[in-house]
Coordinates of C-alpha atoms in Angstrom, one line a residue:
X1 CA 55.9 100.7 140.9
X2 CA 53.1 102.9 142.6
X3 CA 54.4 106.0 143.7
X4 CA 55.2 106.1 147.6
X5 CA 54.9 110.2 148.0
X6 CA 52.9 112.8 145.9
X7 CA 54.9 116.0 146.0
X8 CA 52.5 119.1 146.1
X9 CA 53.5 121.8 144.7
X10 CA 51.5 124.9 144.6
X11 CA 52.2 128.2 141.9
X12 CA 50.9 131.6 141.4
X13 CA 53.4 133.2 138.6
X14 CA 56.2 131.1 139.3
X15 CA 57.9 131.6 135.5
X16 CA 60.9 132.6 137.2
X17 CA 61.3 129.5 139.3
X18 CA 59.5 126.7 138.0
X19 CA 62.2 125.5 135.3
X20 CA 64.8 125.3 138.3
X21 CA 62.0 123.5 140.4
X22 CA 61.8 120.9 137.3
X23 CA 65.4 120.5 137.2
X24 CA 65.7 119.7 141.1
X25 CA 62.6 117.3 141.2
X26 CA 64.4 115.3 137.7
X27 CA 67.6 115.3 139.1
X28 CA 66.4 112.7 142.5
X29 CA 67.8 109.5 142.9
X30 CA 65.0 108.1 143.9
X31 CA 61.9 108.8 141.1
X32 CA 59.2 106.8 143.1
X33 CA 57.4 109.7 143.7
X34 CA 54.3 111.6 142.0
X35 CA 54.2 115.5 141.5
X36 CA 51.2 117.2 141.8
X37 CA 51.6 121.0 140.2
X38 CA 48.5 123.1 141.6
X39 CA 48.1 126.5 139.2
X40 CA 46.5 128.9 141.5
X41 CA 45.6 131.4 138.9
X42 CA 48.4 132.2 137.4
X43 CA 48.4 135.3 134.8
X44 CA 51.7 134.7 133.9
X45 CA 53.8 131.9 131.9
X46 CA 53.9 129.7 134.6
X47 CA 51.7 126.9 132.6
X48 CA 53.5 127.6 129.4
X49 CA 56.9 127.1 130.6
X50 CA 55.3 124.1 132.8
X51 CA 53.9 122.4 129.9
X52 CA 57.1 123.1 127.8
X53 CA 60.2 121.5 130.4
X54 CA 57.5 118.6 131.4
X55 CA 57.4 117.5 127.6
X56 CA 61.3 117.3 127.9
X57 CA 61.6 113.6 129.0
X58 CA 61.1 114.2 132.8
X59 CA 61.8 110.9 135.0
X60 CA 59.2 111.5 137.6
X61 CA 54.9 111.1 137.0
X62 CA 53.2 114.2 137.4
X63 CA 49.7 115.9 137.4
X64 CA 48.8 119.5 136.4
X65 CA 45.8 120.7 138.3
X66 CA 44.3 124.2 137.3
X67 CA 42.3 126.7 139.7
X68 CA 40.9 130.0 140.1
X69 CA 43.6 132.2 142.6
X70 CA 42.6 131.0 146.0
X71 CA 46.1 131.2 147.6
X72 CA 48.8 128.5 148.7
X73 CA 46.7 127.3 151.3
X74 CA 43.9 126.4 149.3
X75 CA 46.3 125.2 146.3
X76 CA 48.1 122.7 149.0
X77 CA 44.3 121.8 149.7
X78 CA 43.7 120.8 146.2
X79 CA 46.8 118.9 146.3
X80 CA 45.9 116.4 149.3
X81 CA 42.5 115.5 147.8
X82 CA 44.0 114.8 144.5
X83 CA 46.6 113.0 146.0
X84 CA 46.6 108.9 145.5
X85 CA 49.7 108.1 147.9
X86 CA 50.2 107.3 151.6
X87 CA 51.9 110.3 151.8
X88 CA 52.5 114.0 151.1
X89 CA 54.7 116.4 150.7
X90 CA 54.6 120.0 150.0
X91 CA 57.6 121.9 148.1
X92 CA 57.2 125.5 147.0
X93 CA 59.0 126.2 143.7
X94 CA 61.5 128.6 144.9
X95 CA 62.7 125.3 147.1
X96 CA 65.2 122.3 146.4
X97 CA 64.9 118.9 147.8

């Protein structure tokens, strides 16, 4: 089934929150959406710790976009042109859904 929303999600050192922001987007009901994860730069472990809790049999299809640090605005940006769905949605990774 073709995803219905692409969830944007933009990150600029988010090692402290992305695992939890994994957890949240695994643990929906409903898995007909796509996830779009925009680094913005990160100097941190955010892609590291990314990379390791996607390979851990995640229910939902995602996309990792890389960029130079142009700010959330811009990441979200990225997101909707990259995006493939009728519709978006933006989550920051401190959020839940």
């Amino acid at each position: 089934m073709k995803p219905l929303v692409t969830i944007i999600i933009p990150m600029f050192n988010e090692e402290k929150n992305i695992e939890n922001c994994i957890i949240n987007l695994n643990s929906q009901t409903n898995q007909n959406f796509n996830v779009c994860f925009i680094d913005d730069g990160s100097n941190d472990n955010t892609l590291q710790i990314l990379q390791k809790f996607l390979s851990q049999n995640v229910d939902f299809a995602y996309e990792i976009v890389k960029q130079e640090n142009k700010g959330a605005a811009a990441a979200r940006e990225t997101g909707i042109r990259q995006s493939k769905t009728a519709y978006v949605m933006f989550l920051d990774c401190d959020d839940k859904i």
